[in-house]
Short mmCIF file of C-alpha atoms and ligand atoms in Angstrom, two decimals:
data_model
loop_
_atom_site.label_atom_id
_atom_site.label_comp_id
_atom_site.label_asym_id
_atom_site.label_seq_id
_atom_site.Cartn_x
_atom_site.Cartn_y
_atom_site.Cartn_z
CA MET A 8 0.16 0.19 0.16
CA ALA A 9 1.60 3.13 -1.04
CA GLN A 10 1.62 5.59 1.73
CA ARG A 11 2.59 9.26 0.92
CA LEU A 12 2.65 11.03 4.37
CA ALA A 13 6.05 12.35 3.22
CA PRO A 14 5.51 16.24 2.10
CA ASN A 15 5.33 16.39 -1.55
CA ILE A 16 5.40 20.19 -2.29
CA PRO A 17 4.56 21.51 -5.62
CA GLU A 18 6.95 23.53 -7.41
CA GLY A 19 4.85 26.48 -7.64
CA PHE A 20 4.75 26.82 -3.80
CA LYS A 21 8.40 26.62 -3.39
CA ALA A 22 9.07 29.18 -5.81
CA VAL A 23 6.63 31.32 -4.05
CA THR A 24 8.65 31.08 -0.94
CA ALA A 25 11.83 31.66 -2.58
CA SER A 26 10.85 34.15 -4.79
CA LEU A 27 8.99 36.52 -2.14
CA GLY A 28 11.79 35.70 0.59
CA ARG A 29 9.28 36.55 3.26
CA PRO A 30 7.89 33.45 4.98
CA ARG A 31 4.58 34.02 6.65
CA SER A 32 5.71 34.30 10.18
CA THR A 33 5.31 36.56 13.33
CA LYS A 34 8.03 37.23 15.72
CA ALA A 35 6.73 37.40 19.40
CA GLN A 36 8.33 40.26 21.32
CA PRO A 37 10.88 38.98 23.28
CA ASP A 38 10.24 40.03 27.16
CA SER A 39 12.83 41.75 29.29
CA GLU A 40 14.04 38.86 31.19
CA ALA A 41 14.56 36.65 28.01
CA MET A 42 16.43 39.94 26.57
CA GLN A 43 18.83 39.84 29.48
CA ALA A 44 19.61 36.47 29.26
CA SER A 45 20.25 36.54 25.48
CA THR A 46 23.15 34.77 24.18
CA ALA A 47 25.06 35.92 20.77
CA GLN A 48 23.13 32.87 19.26
CA ASP A 49 19.68 34.09 20.14
CA GLN A 50 19.79 37.47 19.70
CA MET A 51 17.48 37.02 16.78
CA ALA A 52 13.92 36.16 18.13
CA PRO A 53 12.53 32.76 17.16
CA ILE A 54 10.38 32.88 13.77
CA MET A 55 8.21 30.19 12.42
CA ILE A 56 8.69 29.31 8.70
CA LEU A 57 5.67 27.62 6.74
CA GLU A 58 6.26 26.32 3.19
CA PRO A 59 4.39 27.24 0.98
CA ALA A 60 4.32 30.41 2.71
CA ASP A 61 0.94 31.68 1.56
CA GLY A 62 -1.15 28.68 2.11
CA CYS A 63 -2.01 25.65 0.06
CA LEU A 64 -4.75 23.38 -0.79
CA CYS A 65 -6.25 21.36 2.01
CA ASP A 66 -5.13 18.13 0.67
CA GLN A 67 -1.25 19.27 0.52
CA PRO A 68 1.17 19.16 3.21
CA VAL A 69 2.65 22.19 4.76
CA LEU A 70 6.47 22.07 5.74
CA ILE A 71 6.60 23.94 9.55
CA SER A 72 10.19 24.75 10.75
CA VAL A 73 11.39 27.13 13.55
CA HIS A 74 14.65 29.05 13.52
CA GLY A 75 16.34 30.95 16.13
CA LEU A 76 15.82 28.79 19.13
CA ALA A 77 18.54 28.10 21.58
CA PRO A 78 20.35 24.76 21.05
CA GLU A 79 18.20 21.85 22.48
CA GLN A 80 15.65 24.23 23.65
CA PRO A 81 12.55 22.56 24.70
CA VAL A 82 9.35 23.83 23.19
CA THR A 83 5.59 23.00 22.58
CA LEU A 84 4.02 23.72 19.18
CA ARG A 85 0.32 24.41 19.08
CA ALA A 86 -2.26 24.66 16.46
CA ALA A 87 -5.82 25.98 16.62
CA LEU A 88 -8.52 26.16 14.04
CA ARG A 89 -12.20 27.37 14.33
CA ASP A 90 -14.69 26.08 12.06
CA GLU A 91 -17.59 28.06 10.47
CA LYS A 92 -19.90 27.06 13.60
CA GLY A 93 -17.27 28.70 15.74
CA ALA A 94 -16.06 25.18 17.37
CA LEU A 95 -12.50 25.22 18.37
CA PHE A 96 -9.95 22.51 17.26
CA ARG A 97 -6.69 22.02 18.66
CA ALA A 98 -3.46 20.03 18.80
CA HIS A 99 0.06 20.20 20.28
CA ALA A 100 3.12 18.49 20.61
CA ARG A 101 6.47 18.86 22.41
CA TYR A 102 9.62 18.96 20.51
CA ARG A 103 13.55 19.81 21.27
CA ALA A 104 15.51 22.21 18.81
CA ASP A 105 18.64 20.73 17.38
CA ALA A 106 22.08 21.59 18.30
CA GLN A 107 21.68 24.72 15.99
CA GLY A 108 18.39 25.99 17.52
CA GLY A 109 16.32 24.72 14.45
CA LEU A 110 13.53 22.61 14.61
CA ASP A 111 12.03 21.04 11.33
CA LEU A 112 8.89 19.19 11.74
CA ALA A 113 9.91 16.60 8.74
CA ARG A 114 12.99 15.58 10.60
CA ALA A 115 12.39 16.00 14.31
CA PRO A 116 10.33 13.54 16.33
CA ALA A 117 7.45 14.99 18.36
CA LEU A 118 8.19 13.75 22.20
CA GLY A 119 4.65 13.67 23.12
CA GLY A 120 1.42 15.51 23.10
CA SER A 121 -1.38 15.05 20.48
CA PHE A 122 0.98 12.82 18.82
CA ALA A 123 4.39 11.15 18.89
CA GLY A 124 7.29 10.79 16.47
CA ILE A 125 8.27 12.39 13.27
CA GLU A 126 4.79 13.55 11.85
CA PRO A 127 5.12 16.62 9.79
CA MET A 128 1.33 16.94 9.53
CA GLY A 129 0.45 15.88 12.92
CA LEU A 130 -0.45 19.29 14.02
CA LEU A 131 -3.35 18.83 11.62
CA TRP A 132 -4.56 15.54 11.48
CA ALA A 133 -4.33 15.34 15.39
CA LEU A 134 -6.43 18.45 16.01
CA GLU A 135 -9.41 17.50 18.24
CA PRO A 136 -12.79 19.45 18.69
CA GLU A 137 -13.06 21.18 21.99
CA ARG A 138 -17.06 20.80 21.61
CA PRO A 139 -17.52 17.02 22.19
CA PHE A 140 -18.61 14.75 19.38
CA TRP A 141 -18.03 17.54 16.58
CA ARG A 142 -16.42 16.90 13.40
CA LEU A 143 -14.51 18.93 11.08
CA ILE A 144 -16.53 19.92 8.20
CA LYS A 145 -15.96 22.71 5.72
CA ARG A 146 -19.18 24.60 4.53
CA ASP A 147 -18.05 27.20 2.36
CA VAL A 148 -15.48 26.35 -0.02
CA GLN A 149 -14.68 29.69 -1.07
CA THR A 150 -12.78 30.71 2.25
CA PRO A 151 -10.12 28.84 3.69
CA PHE A 152 -9.48 27.25 7.09
CA VAL A 153 -7.10 29.51 8.95
CA VAL A 154 -4.89 27.32 11.32
CA GLU A 155 -3.07 29.68 14.02
CA LEU A 156 0.16 27.88 14.76
CA GLU A 157 2.36 28.69 17.93
CA VAL A 158 5.76 28.07 19.46
CA LEU A 159 5.91 28.10 23.30
CA ASP A 160 8.87 27.74 25.54
CA GLY A 161 9.08 24.50 27.50
CA HIS A 162 7.12 21.58 27.53
CA GLU A 163 3.93 22.62 29.10
CA PRO A 164 0.91 22.70 26.68
CA ASP A 165 -0.86 25.69 27.97
CA GLY A 166 1.93 27.54 29.80
CA GLY A 167 5.17 28.70 28.48
CA ARG A 168 5.87 31.85 26.91
CA LEU A 169 4.83 32.56 23.39
CA LEU A 170 7.91 32.52 21.01
CA ALA A 171 6.55 32.75 17.73
CA ARG A 172 3.44 32.39 16.02
CA ALA A 173 2.30 32.06 12.45
CA VAL A 174 -1.13 31.74 10.51
CA HIS A 175 -1.75 29.38 7.82
CA GLU A 176 -4.49 29.25 5.34
CA ARG A 177 -5.79 25.94 3.79
CA HIS A 178 -7.93 26.29 0.72
CA PHE A 179 -10.61 24.42 -1.09
CA MET A 180 -10.52 25.49 -4.59
CA ALA A 181 -7.24 25.38 -6.74
CA PRO A 182 -6.76 28.46 -8.89
CA GLY A 183 -9.07 28.58 -11.83
CA VAL A 184 -11.30 26.00 -10.43
CA ARG A 185 -14.97 27.19 -11.30
CA ARG A 186 -17.91 26.77 -8.87
CA VAL A 187 -21.08 26.44 -10.51
CA PRO A 188 -24.63 25.95 -8.48
CA VAL A 189 -26.93 23.66 -10.22
CA ARG A 190 -30.69 23.65 -10.08
CA GLU A 191 -31.85 21.81 -13.11
CA GLY A 192 -35.19 19.92 -12.99
CA ARG A 193 -35.01 18.23 -9.66
CA VAL A 194 -31.45 18.04 -9.33
CA ARG A 195 -29.94 20.50 -6.45
CA ALA A 196 -26.10 20.45 -6.63
CA THR A 197 -22.87 22.23 -7.13
CA LEU A 198 -20.60 21.62 -10.05
CA PHE A 199 -16.79 22.18 -9.86
CA LEU A 200 -14.93 22.70 -13.20
CA PRO A 201 -11.23 22.60 -13.53
CA PRO A 202 -9.97 25.55 -15.44
CA GLY A 203 -10.14 25.38 -19.45
CA ASN A 204 -12.53 24.27 -21.85
CA GLY A 205 -12.48 20.56 -21.07
CA PRO A 206 -14.26 18.44 -21.94
CA PHE A 207 -13.23 16.83 -18.38
CA PRO A 208 -13.94 13.48 -16.99
CA GLY A 209 -17.18 13.89 -14.92
CA ILE A 210 -17.64 12.52 -11.34
CA VAL A 211 -20.71 12.74 -9.08
CA ASP A 212 -19.95 13.01 -5.26
CA LEU A 213 -22.36 11.70 -2.66
CA PHE A 214 -22.05 12.38 1.06
CA GLY A 215 -23.98 10.32 3.87
CA VAL A 216 -26.55 10.59 6.59
CA GLY A 217 -27.35 14.20 7.61
CA GLY A 218 -27.95 15.26 3.85
CA GLY A 219 -27.25 18.65 2.93
CA LEU A 220 -24.78 19.88 0.46
CA LEU A 221 -21.21 19.20 1.24
CA GLU A 222 -19.01 20.74 -1.38
CA TYR A 223 -15.16 20.19 0.27
CA ARG A 224 -14.45 16.89 -1.32
CA ALA A 225 -15.72 17.89 -5.00
CA SER A 226 -14.04 21.16 -4.85
CA LEU A 227 -10.56 19.61 -4.07
CA LEU A 228 -11.21 16.69 -6.59
CA ALA A 229 -11.67 19.54 -9.26
CA GLY A 230 -8.19 20.73 -8.85
CA LYS A 231 -6.99 17.33 -10.22
CA GLY A 232 -8.72 17.56 -13.48
CA PHE A 233 -12.12 16.35 -12.92
CA ALA A 234 -15.51 17.88 -13.29
CA VAL A 235 -17.15 17.11 -10.11
CA MET A 236 -20.46 17.37 -9.13
CA ALA A 237 -21.51 17.39 -5.10
CA LEU A 238 -24.79 16.04 -5.29
CA ALA A 239 -27.68 16.86 -2.60
CA TYR A 240 -30.46 14.25 -2.03
CA TYR A 241 -32.08 15.20 0.81
CA ASN A 242 -32.23 17.97 3.63
CA TYR A 243 -31.34 20.78 1.12
CA ASP A 244 -33.38 23.22 -0.44
CA ASP A 245 -36.47 21.79 -1.66
CA LEU A 246 -35.40 18.24 -1.63
CA PRO A 247 -37.21 15.97 0.88
CA LYS A 248 -36.40 16.75 4.62
CA GLY A 249 -36.47 13.05 5.43
CA MET A 250 -34.88 9.55 4.26
CA ASP A 251 -37.55 7.16 4.22
CA ILE A 252 -37.27 6.38 0.54
CA PHE A 253 -34.81 7.16 -1.90
CA HIS A 254 -35.89 7.06 -5.51
CA LEU A 255 -33.11 6.40 -7.82
CA GLU A 256 -34.90 8.38 -10.61
CA TYR A 257 -33.47 11.54 -8.99
CA PHE A 258 -29.89 10.43 -9.06
CA GLU A 259 -30.43 9.03 -12.84
CA GLU A 260 -31.37 12.84 -13.55
CA ALA A 261 -28.35 14.06 -12.10
CA VAL A 262 -25.91 11.35 -13.92
CA ASN A 263 -27.92 12.58 -17.19
CA TYR A 264 -27.35 16.16 -16.49
CA LEU A 265 -23.68 15.62 -15.90
CA LEU A 266 -23.34 13.41 -19.19
CA SER A 267 -24.70 15.97 -21.23
CA HIS A 268 -22.97 18.80 -19.72
CA PRO A 269 -20.66 20.32 -22.77
CA GLN A 270 -17.63 20.25 -20.41
CA VAL A 271 -17.87 16.68 -19.34
CA LYS A 272 -16.54 13.88 -21.34
CA GLY A 273 -18.21 10.86 -21.93
CA PRO A 274 -18.97 8.20 -22.19
CA GLY A 275 -19.81 7.32 -18.73
CA ILE A 276 -18.89 9.27 -15.66
CA GLY A 277 -17.49 8.21 -12.43
CA LEU A 278 -18.83 8.21 -8.87
CA LEU A 279 -17.80 8.83 -5.40
CA GLY A 280 -19.59 7.97 -2.31
CA ILE A 281 -19.12 7.54 1.45
CA SER A 282 -21.06 5.78 3.81
CA LYS A 283 -24.68 6.22 3.02
CA GLY A 284 -23.47 7.88 -0.20
CA GLY A 285 -21.61 4.86 -0.81
CA GLU A 286 -24.60 2.66 -0.27
CA LEU A 287 -26.57 5.03 -2.61
CA GLY A 288 -23.57 5.02 -5.13
CA LEU A 289 -23.64 1.03 -5.51
CA ALA A 290 -27.30 1.22 -5.93
CA MET A 291 -26.87 3.50 -8.61
CA ALA A 292 -24.09 1.86 -10.37
CA SER A 293 -26.56 -1.56 -10.16
CA PHE A 294 -29.52 0.13 -11.51
CA LEU A 295 -28.70 3.12 -13.79
CA LYS A 296 -26.91 3.36 -17.13
CA GLY A 297 -23.48 5.77 -17.88
CA ILE A 298 -21.63 4.91 -14.76
CA LYS A 299 -18.22 3.73 -15.75
CA ALA A 300 -16.26 3.79 -12.56
CA ALA A 301 -17.08 4.43 -9.00
CA VAL A 302 -15.32 4.69 -5.78
CA ILE A 303 -17.27 3.59 -2.63
CA ILE A 304 -15.61 4.53 0.63
CA ASN A 305 -17.06 2.42 3.60
CA GLY A 306 -20.43 1.51 1.86
CA SER A 307 -22.75 -0.88 2.54
CA VAL A 308 -24.23 -3.39 -0.03
CA ALA A 309 -27.53 -3.74 2.03
CA ALA A 310 -30.03 -0.89 1.97
CA VAL A 311 -30.02 0.44 5.62
CA GLY A 312 -32.47 2.49 7.42
CA ASN A 313 -34.56 3.24 4.08
CA THR A 314 -36.25 1.75 1.09
CA ILE A 315 -34.43 2.17 -2.28
CA HIS A 316 -36.82 2.61 -5.33
CA TYR A 317 -36.24 2.45 -8.97
CA LYS A 318 -39.38 1.94 -11.16
CA ASP A 319 -41.06 -1.09 -10.50
CA GLU A 320 -38.46 -2.45 -8.02
CA THR A 321 -37.91 -1.64 -4.26
CA ILE A 322 -34.88 -2.79 -2.04
CA PRO A 323 -36.43 -2.76 1.45
CA PRO A 324 -33.91 -1.98 4.40
CA VAL A 325 -32.27 -4.77 6.52
CA SER A 326 -33.64 -5.25 9.96
CA LEU A 327 -32.12 -3.39 13.00
CA LEU A 328 -31.06 -5.70 15.56
CA ARG A 329 -31.26 -3.31 18.82
CA ASN A 330 -30.16 -6.00 21.08
CA ARG A 331 -26.82 -6.16 19.72
CA VAL A 332 -25.87 -2.47 20.15
CA LYS A 333 -23.17 -2.48 22.71
CA MET A 334 -21.84 0.56 25.03
CA THR A 335 -18.03 1.04 24.71
CA LYS A 336 -16.11 1.65 28.15
CA ASP A 337 -16.70 5.59 27.07
CA GLY A 338 -20.42 5.45 27.31
CA LEU A 339 -20.97 5.39 23.46
CA LYS A 340 -22.94 3.25 21.27
CA ASP A 341 -21.24 0.58 19.19
CA VAL A 342 -23.76 -0.30 16.59
CA VAL A 343 -21.51 -2.33 14.38
CA GLU A 344 -23.33 -5.57 14.97
CA GLY A 345 -26.58 -3.70 14.65
CA LEU A 346 -27.72 -4.79 11.32
CA GLN A 347 -28.95 -7.75 9.97
CA SER A 348 -26.65 -9.43 7.30
CA PRO A 349 -28.23 -9.21 3.71
CA LEU A 350 -27.04 -12.77 3.34
CA VAL A 351 -29.94 -13.40 5.66
CA GLU A 352 -32.22 -10.98 4.29
CA GLU A 353 -31.48 -11.35 0.65
CA LYS A 354 -34.12 -8.84 -0.72
CA SER A 355 -31.98 -6.06 0.92
CA PHE A 356 -28.88 -6.85 -1.02
CA ILE A 357 -28.27 -4.16 -3.71
CA PRO A 358 -28.08 -6.33 -6.89
CA VAL A 359 -24.34 -5.47 -7.80
CA GLU A 360 -24.20 -8.07 -10.24
CA ARG A 361 -26.36 -6.11 -12.68
CA SER A 362 -23.58 -3.62 -12.80
CA ASP A 363 -20.89 -3.51 -15.60
CA THR A 364 -19.19 -0.37 -13.53
CA ALA A 365 -15.54 -0.88 -12.45
CA PHE A 366 -15.43 -0.40 -8.70
CA LEU A 367 -12.65 0.65 -6.15
CA LEU A 368 -13.75 -0.39 -2.62
CA LEU A 369 -12.06 1.63 0.19
CA VAL A 370 -12.29 -0.05 3.74
CA GLY A 371 -11.59 1.39 6.87
CA GLN A 372 -10.91 -1.93 8.92
CA ASP A 373 -11.90 -0.44 12.13
CA ASP A 374 -15.28 0.95 10.90
CA HIS A 375 -17.54 0.70 13.58
CA ASN A 376 -20.46 2.09 11.90
CA TRP A 377 -20.99 -1.06 9.93
CA LYS A 378 -19.26 -3.77 8.59
CA SER A 379 -17.65 -2.24 5.72
CA GLU A 380 -14.97 -5.02 5.19
CA PHE A 381 -17.72 -7.45 5.11
CA TYR A 382 -19.66 -5.72 2.41
CA ALA A 383 -16.67 -5.17 0.16
CA ASN A 384 -15.83 -9.09 0.21
CA GLU A 385 -19.64 -9.96 -0.27
CA ILE A 386 -19.59 -7.28 -3.47
CA SER A 387 -16.64 -8.85 -4.79
CA LYS A 388 -17.83 -12.48 -4.27
CA ARG A 389 -21.33 -11.66 -6.07
CA LEU A 390 -19.47 -9.90 -8.88
CA GLU A 391 -17.14 -12.73 -9.53
CA ALA A 392 -20.04 -15.22 -9.17
CA HIS A 393 -21.54 -13.53 -11.93
CA GLY A 394 -18.66 -13.19 -14.17
CA LYS A 395 -18.09 -9.60 -13.66
CA GLU A 396 -15.05 -7.89 -13.10
CA LYS A 397 -13.78 -8.11 -9.61
CA PRO A 398 -13.72 -4.80 -7.63
CA GLN A 399 -10.24 -3.44 -6.42
CA ILE A 400 -10.50 -3.42 -2.52
CA ILE A 401 -8.08 -1.79 -0.40
CA CYS A 402 -8.31 -2.07 3.31
CA TYR A 403 -6.90 0.11 5.82
CA PRO A 404 -5.88 -1.24 9.04
CA GLU A 405 -7.09 0.81 12.20
CA ALA A 406 -8.91 3.27 9.98
CA GLY A 407 -12.59 4.15 10.85
CA HIS A 408 -15.50 5.13 9.16
CA TYR A 409 -14.95 8.92 7.80
CA ILE A 410 -12.03 8.36 5.47
CA GLU A 411 -11.85 12.26 4.48
CA PRO A 412 -9.49 13.99 2.34
CA PRO A 413 -5.78 14.16 3.73
CA TYR A 414 -4.90 15.63 6.69
CA PHE A 415 -8.66 16.08 7.98
CA PRO A 416 -8.70 15.12 11.77
CA LEU A 417 -10.19 11.66 12.77
CA CYS A 418 -13.84 11.55 13.45
CA LYS A 419 -13.90 8.97 16.09
CA ALA A 420 -17.24 9.44 17.50
CA GLY A 421 -20.49 11.50 17.12
CA MET A 422 -24.08 11.76 16.81
CA HIS A 423 -25.75 9.28 14.45
CA LEU A 424 -28.85 10.56 13.24
CA LEU A 425 -30.32 7.26 12.23
CA VAL A 426 -29.48 5.82 15.68
CA GLY A 427 -30.15 8.91 17.48
CA ALA A 428 -27.20 8.59 19.91
CA ASN A 429 -23.63 9.27 19.96
CA ILE A 430 -22.02 6.36 18.57
CA THR A 431 -18.14 5.19 17.94
CA PHE A 432 -17.06 5.54 14.36
CA GLY A 433 -13.81 3.62 15.22
CA GLY A 434 -10.53 4.39 13.79
CA GLU A 435 -7.01 5.44 15.55
CA PRO A 436 -5.84 8.78 14.40
CA LYS A 437 -2.37 8.22 13.02
CA PRO A 438 -3.40 5.14 10.72
CA HIS A 439 -6.39 6.87 9.86
CA ALA A 440 -4.33 9.78 8.68
CA VAL A 441 -2.31 7.45 6.91
CA ALA A 442 -5.08 5.69 5.14
CA GLN A 443 -6.88 9.35 4.10
CA VAL A 444 -3.55 10.51 2.34
CA ASP A 445 -3.44 7.12 0.37
CA ALA A 446 -7.12 6.60 -0.35
CA TRP A 447 -7.11 10.46 -2.00
CA GLN A 448 -4.31 9.25 -4.14
CA GLN A 449 -6.10 5.59 -4.85
CA LEU A 450 -9.26 7.28 -5.97
CA GLN A 451 -7.47 9.66 -8.36
CA THR A 452 -5.43 7.30 -9.76
CA PHE A 453 -8.36 4.81 -10.38
CA PHE A 454 -10.84 7.78 -11.94
CA HIS A 455 -7.92 8.71 -14.22
CA LYS A 456 -7.43 5.21 -15.27
CA HIS A 457 -11.20 4.51 -15.89
CA LEU A 458 -12.35 7.88 -17.11
CA GLY A 459 -9.46 8.79 -19.12
CA GLY A 460 -8.46 12.50 -19.09
CA GLU A 461 -4.94 14.09 -18.68
CA GLU A 462 -3.49 13.10 -15.29
CA ARG A 463 -2.65 16.34 -13.91
CA THR A 464 -2.93 18.53 -10.82
CA ILE A 465 -3.66 22.18 -11.05
CA PRO A 466 -0.60 24.11 -10.01
CA SER A 467 -1.89 25.25 -6.68
CA LYS A 468 -0.30 28.74 -6.37
CA LEU A 469 -3.09 30.75 -4.34
C1 PKZ B 3 -30.58 2.81 19.13
C2 PKZ B 3 -30.85 2.00 17.75
C3 PKZ B 3 -29.73 1.19 17.13
C4 PKZ B 3 -30.18 0.39 16.01
C5 PKZ B 3 -29.08 -0.32 15.25
C6 PKZ B 3 -28.26 0.64 14.76
C7 PKZ B 3 -27.63 0.30 13.54
C8 PKZ B 3 -26.79 1.15 12.92
C9 PKZ B 3 -27.25 1.85 11.65
C10 PKZ B 3 -25.97 2.59 10.94
C11 PKZ B 3 -26.46 2.89 9.40
C12 PKZ B 3 -25.54 3.87 9.13
C13 PKZ B 3 -26.22 4.49 7.94
C14 PKZ B 3 -25.27 5.42 7.02
C15 PKZ B 3 -23.99 5.96 7.78
C16 PKZ B 3 -23.72 7.42 7.27
O1 PKZ B 3 -24.24 7.77 6.44
S1 PKZ B 3 -22.64 8.14 8.46
C17 PKZ B 3 -22.92 9.82 8.15
C18 PKZ B 3 -22.26 10.37 7.29
N1 PKZ B 3 -22.41 11.92 7.03
C19 PKZ B 3 -22.05 12.73 6.25
O2 PKZ B 3 -21.40 12.08 5.20
C20 PKZ B 3 -22.44 13.93 6.21
C21 PKZ B 3 -23.55 14.40 6.04
N2 PKZ B 3 -23.93 15.85 6.09
C22 PKZ B 3 -24.53 16.38 7.24
O3 PKZ B 3 -24.13 15.82 8.38
C23 PKZ B 3 -25.01 17.62 7.17
O4 PKZ B 3 -24.95 18.10 5.92
C24 PKZ B 3 -24.27 18.84 7.90
C25 PKZ B 3 -23.03 18.85 7.79
C26 PKZ B 3 -24.64 18.46 9.33
C27 PKZ B 3 -24.86 20.09 7.67
O5 PKZ B 3 -26.35 19.81 7.49
P1 PKZ B 3 -27.06 21.18 8.15
O6 PKZ B 3 -28.47 20.72 7.80
O7 PKZ B 3 -26.76 22.42 7.30
O8 PKZ B 3 -26.64 21.55 9.55
P2 PKZ B 3 -27.02 22.23 10.81
O9 PKZ B 3 -28.49 22.71 10.60
O10 PKZ B 3 -26.22 23.13 10.79
O11 PKZ B 3 -26.98 21.27 11.87
C28 PKZ B 3 -27.92 20.01 11.69
C29 PKZ B 3 -27.30 19.10 12.97
O12 PKZ B 3 -26.09 18.66 12.70
C30 PKZ B 3 -25.17 19.04 13.79
N3 PKZ B 3 -23.95 19.43 13.12
C31 PKZ B 3 -23.83 20.57 12.35
N4 PKZ B 3 -22.27 20.62 12.02
C32 PKZ B 3 -21.79 19.51 12.74
C33 PKZ B 3 -20.32 19.16 12.93
N5 PKZ B 3 -19.42 19.82 12.30
N6 PKZ B 3 -20.06 17.94 13.77
C34 PKZ B 3 -21.03 17.50 14.36
N7 PKZ B 3 -22.40 17.66 14.43
C35 PKZ B 3 -23.18 18.90 13.72
C36 PKZ B 3 -25.87 20.34 14.42
O13 PKZ B 3 -25.63 20.23 15.83
C37 PKZ B 3 -27.38 19.87 14.51
O14 PKZ B 3 -27.71 18.82 15.24
P3 PKZ B 3 -29.11 19.27 16.24
O15 PKZ B 3 -29.00 20.74 16.60
O16 PKZ B 3 -30.11 18.98 14.83
O17 PKZ B 3 -29.39 18.03 16.94
#
């Protein structure tokens, strides 16, 4: 499994830093005591240097270093990010400067805190919400997340004199990506188009329970050369508020809209879905025409919680097994055993064998929302038994349910609207972060392979 946690900075960013020669950093005013104690070496107040200096896309790494510390000086680095609802996410880690008073997070191990070891992006993927069970979500993709970074003297997370600080912006739209709200027929969506005239390979992007219209994955993916349509399907605008039944005719209309778009290259489009969006993606690929390639992130091959309907066919939801719901030691519900198997309730098994779509199934092996690995294997068996192409399955050890774009912090637990309680979603922060970096790369490679198009990344000079 290719893992690309090592920073891979696009040339554009290096050029920005080098040519401007002014890294975005703020020097803290040294206090008088420290002034008296200063030696020739630490005359210069410490500065924090970020590369790229002017921010980057949210799926890209940032290099963080500190200069001008005392040799071997113990310091604590802190990161803070406030989401659009005002919820604060924080992380910190303890470090020691090298013999020259430098600290480079790509080379120096964290000695403890929110993470340990050499983790250049740990201050981002280890962010934790102050508000219990809150998940990091980007609502307005036209503005960046703003991360405040601080260097404090010593090894106390809350104490220590402030030595330096910097502000880092993480963007969601590469330069030239266009955001086009879609209200066509019944379709409610947002289409993201790469710069240029195309045509581009098209992808429909679906999120899960909660509904609404989340655009952040689609906007990032459009920066890789795809025309990506984030599709709402309930709890948005004039769409139904609830999710008792999903009619695939709605999704068919969306697929046809994208296929007939002058900047979308046919024949056939791609599909990306997570969780409930993965389940619906499997149903779309099974019943609808025009879907060439589908990436399903922790999806279910059983209908769950609602009926799926297409023309004169219905797939009823599997039974809920309430007595199999357990409590974790943290007082959360663990619902992973709470669904009847679609092998027992065959009528709830989405008929993937009807599909000619190429599948990539991305699985968090510690998914506690439902049994994603079991579902992936059953999809594979069913396709093979019907002489269809086997799916590509990638299993990520210790990864949980919400496999997001790179560097999003793990959402380990939260309110589940179908369950009506806080549940555990599984996953450990570090392996989950590794999975996210790899999954993001894998899904792009898969879509480029099956949908064609030039493999490219828009230079992200912001
Ligand atoms: C006991 C019986 C067991 C039986 C046995 C069980 C079986 C077990 C079955 C498993 C079955 C799985 C089935 C599919 C599993 C998925 O699908 S997992 C979920 C995947 N979710 C997604 O992909 C995201 C989907 N989208 C969303 O959640 C919504 O679009 C958003 C992001 C919340 C925004 O929607 P919105 O309407 O603009 O939100 P807003 O009005 O601001 O807030 C709505 C609510 O969400 C909350 N919320 C908003 N933002 C956040 C946030 N960042 N973080 C946390 N909460 C937030 C708010 O607090 C609010 O809550 P209430 O105040 O109403 O309580």
